């Protein structure tokens, strides 16, 4: 899916920020997958870091969520750093973490139900730089104004929901 998105977004690059980026075999395998979609290897970049990744959000326009295991902390970090996240929603809890976060900041439209939806949403967003700019500039305020910006109330609501489910 990531390769399809990059292929449909001329001039774009894919930045993979994880420790695995230091492994030549891993990098070669990822580049080979992207090549099947016509994406040249020089458009796939690797930053082999762990724990020092936040500055790399300054080089991103869009964060592409993983699936089926979606982000939680990484989705919040991306948004805090001003980078919108595109996510795929599944049925299981671990497939809906990013959806929950994005829905709470009124960005549920960045979540797709299918892989094709996910790709289309990311490509559409990539071709809408004005929206990306607006999101970047207003993302922290959006987070602070959302239920996620009020952890005490969020926790109270969460525990009330669990209590209600147990009844």
Short mmCIF file of C-alpha atoms in Angstrom, two decimals:
data_model
loop_
_atom_site.label_atom_id
_atom_site.label_comp_id
_atom_site.label_asym_id
_atom_site.label_seq_id
_atom_site.Cartn_x
_atom_site.Cartn_y
_atom_site.Cartn_z
CA UNK A 1 0.00 0.00 0.00
CA UNK A 2 2.82 2.40 0.88
CA UNK A 3 4.49 1.71 -2.47
CA UNK A 4 1.22 2.32 -4.33
CA UNK A 5 0.83 5.67 -2.55
CA UNK A 6 4.35 6.80 -3.45
CA UNK A 7 3.89 5.58 -7.04
CA UNK A 8 0.72 7.68 -7.38
CA UNK A 9 2.38 10.77 -5.87
CA UNK A 10 5.02 12.02 -8.32
CA UNK A 11 8.07 13.55 -6.68
CA UNK A 12 7.26 12.03 -3.29
CA UNK A 13 9.61 10.01 -1.14
CA UNK A 14 9.01 7.46 1.58
CA UNK A 15 10.91 7.87 4.84
CA UNK A 16 11.16 4.77 7.02
CA UNK A 17 12.26 5.76 10.54
CA UNK A 18 13.06 2.61 12.51
CA UNK A 19 16.17 0.77 13.72
CA UNK A 20 15.69 -1.82 10.97
CA UNK A 21 16.78 0.87 8.51
CA UNK A 22 20.39 -0.01 9.37
CA UNK A 23 19.99 -3.56 8.05
CA UNK A 24 21.04 -3.88 4.39
CA UNK A 25 18.81 -6.90 3.73
CA UNK A 26 15.78 -5.15 5.21
CA UNK A 27 16.41 -2.03 3.10
CA UNK A 28 16.89 -4.10 -0.05
CA UNK A 29 13.66 -6.02 0.57
CA UNK A 30 11.64 -2.85 1.18
CA UNK A 31 13.10 -1.21 -1.95
CA UNK A 32 12.25 -4.34 -3.94
CA UNK A 33 8.60 -4.09 -2.83
CA UNK A 34 8.50 -0.44 -3.86
CA UNK A 35 10.13 -1.30 -7.19
CA UNK A 36 7.21 -3.63 -8.01
CA UNK A 37 5.06 -0.48 -8.09
CA UNK A 38 7.58 1.42 -10.22
CA UNK A 39 9.13 3.42 -7.36
CA UNK A 40 12.88 3.84 -7.74
CA UNK A 41 15.11 3.00 -4.79
CA UNK A 42 16.29 6.58 -4.37
CA UNK A 43 12.73 7.54 -3.36
CA UNK A 44 12.81 5.16 -0.36
CA UNK A 45 14.84 6.59 2.51
CA UNK A 46 15.84 5.04 5.83
CA UNK A 47 16.71 6.60 9.16
CA UNK A 48 17.83 3.85 11.56
CA UNK A 49 16.89 5.41 14.88
CA UNK A 50 14.94 4.50 17.98
CA UNK A 51 13.89 7.05 20.56
CA UNK A 52 15.29 10.03 18.66
CA UNK A 53 12.69 10.03 15.92
CA UNK A 54 10.64 13.17 16.63
CA UNK A 55 12.84 15.56 14.59
CA UNK A 56 12.18 13.44 11.49
CA UNK A 57 8.52 14.51 11.53
CA UNK A 58 9.82 17.89 10.37
CA UNK A 59 10.69 16.19 7.06
CA UNK A 60 7.27 14.58 6.54
CA UNK A 61 4.08 15.85 5.01
CA UNK A 62 1.98 12.76 5.80
CA UNK A 63 2.46 9.85 8.16
CA UNK A 64 1.25 6.51 6.79
CA UNK A 65 -0.01 4.28 9.56
CA UNK A 66 0.86 0.62 9.78
CA UNK A 67 -1.78 -2.08 9.60
CA UNK A 68 -3.24 -4.34 10.79
CA UNK A 69 -1.55 -3.12 14.01
CA UNK A 70 -2.19 0.60 13.95
CA UNK A 71 -0.40 3.30 15.87
CA UNK A 72 -1.32 4.65 19.24
CA UNK A 73 1.62 6.54 20.66
CA UNK A 74 3.13 7.06 17.20
CA UNK A 75 -0.15 8.46 15.90
CA UNK A 76 -0.29 10.94 18.79
CA UNK A 77 3.38 11.85 18.29
CA UNK A 78 2.85 12.43 14.58
CA UNK A 79 -0.15 14.67 15.19
CA UNK A 80 1.64 16.55 17.97
CA UNK A 81 4.47 17.21 15.53
CA UNK A 82 1.93 18.55 13.02
CA UNK A 83 1.90 15.62 10.61
CA UNK A 84 -1.49 14.21 9.61
CA UNK A 85 -1.85 10.43 9.78
CA UNK A 86 -3.68 8.25 7.27
CA UNK A 87 -4.91 4.98 8.78
CA UNK A 88 -6.74 1.80 7.79
CA UNK A 89 -9.54 0.76 10.14
CA UNK A 90 -10.13 -2.88 10.97
CA UNK A 91 -12.51 -4.76 13.25
CA UNK A 92 -10.17 -5.60 16.15
CA UNK A 93 -9.14 -3.15 18.87
CA UNK A 94 -5.52 -3.11 17.67
CA UNK A 95 -6.79 -2.20 14.19
CA UNK A 96 -8.73 0.82 15.50
CA UNK A 97 -6.28 2.66 17.77
CA UNK A 98 -5.38 5.32 15.22
CA UNK A 99 -9.00 5.64 14.15
CA UNK A 100 -9.93 6.42 17.76
CA UNK A 101 -7.26 9.11 17.99
CA UNK A 102 -8.08 10.59 14.58
CA UNK A 103 -11.83 10.53 15.27
CA UNK A 104 -11.25 12.39 18.55
CA UNK A 105 -9.44 15.19 16.71
CA UNK A 106 -12.13 15.31 14.01
CA UNK A 107 -9.93 13.71 11.35
CA UNK A 108 -11.91 10.53 10.82
CA UNK A 109 -11.90 11.29 7.10
CA UNK A 110 -8.22 10.23 7.09
CA UNK A 111 -9.23 6.64 7.88
CA UNK A 112 -10.17 4.07 5.26
CA UNK A 113 -12.04 0.80 5.63
CA UNK A 114 -10.11 -1.00 2.87
CA UNK A 115 -6.55 -0.92 1.57
CA UNK A 116 -7.81 0.83 -1.57
CA UNK A 117 -9.54 3.47 0.59
CA UNK A 118 -6.33 3.94 2.59
CA UNK A 119 -4.31 4.44 -0.60
CA UNK A 120 -6.87 6.80 -2.13
CA UNK A 121 -7.12 8.91 1.04
CA UNK A 122 -3.33 9.25 1.28
CA UNK A 123 -2.96 10.14 -2.40
CA UNK A 124 -5.78 12.71 -2.22
CA UNK A 125 -4.22 14.28 0.86
CA UNK A 126 -0.77 14.33 -0.78
CA UNK A 127 -2.29 16.26 -3.69
CA UNK A 128 -3.85 18.80 -1.31
CA UNK A 129 -0.87 20.76 0.05
CA UNK A 130 -3.09 23.59 1.30
CA UNK A 131 -4.90 21.19 3.64
CA UNK A 132 -1.61 19.66 4.78
CA UNK A 133 -0.33 23.16 5.61
CA UNK A 134 -3.49 24.05 7.51
CA UNK A 135 -3.32 20.81 9.47
CA UNK A 136 0.36 21.30 10.27
CA UNK A 137 -0.20 24.82 11.58
CA UNK A 138 -3.25 23.95 13.66
CA UNK A 139 -2.63 20.39 14.79
CA UNK A 140 -1.40 21.06 18.34
CA UNK A 141 -4.32 23.39 19.03
CA UNK A 142 -6.66 20.76 17.56
CA UNK A 143 -5.20 18.11 19.88
CA UNK A 144 -5.42 20.36 22.93
CA UNK A 145 -9.06 21.21 22.15
CA UNK A 146 -10.03 17.56 21.64
CA UNK A 147 -10.97 14.97 24.26
CA UNK A 148 -7.34 13.81 24.03
CA UNK A 149 -6.26 17.21 25.33
CA UNK A 150 -8.16 16.62 28.57
CA UNK A 151 -6.64 13.43 30.00
CA UNK A 152 -8.62 13.60 33.25
CA UNK A 153 -11.97 13.68 31.44
CA UNK A 154 -10.73 11.12 28.91
CA UNK A 155 -9.87 8.73 31.77
CA UNK A 156 -13.22 9.31 33.48
CA UNK A 157 -15.08 8.65 30.22
CA UNK A 158 -12.99 5.55 29.55
CA UNK A 159 -13.63 4.05 32.98
CA UNK A 160 -17.33 4.88 32.75
CA UNK A 161 -17.47 3.09 29.39
CA UNK A 162 -15.78 0.00 30.87
CA UNK A 163 -18.09 0.04 33.87
CA UNK A 164 -21.09 0.29 31.55
CA UNK A 165 -19.84 -2.63 29.47
CA UNK A 166 -19.50 -4.80 32.57
CA UNK A 167 -23.14 -4.29 33.55
#
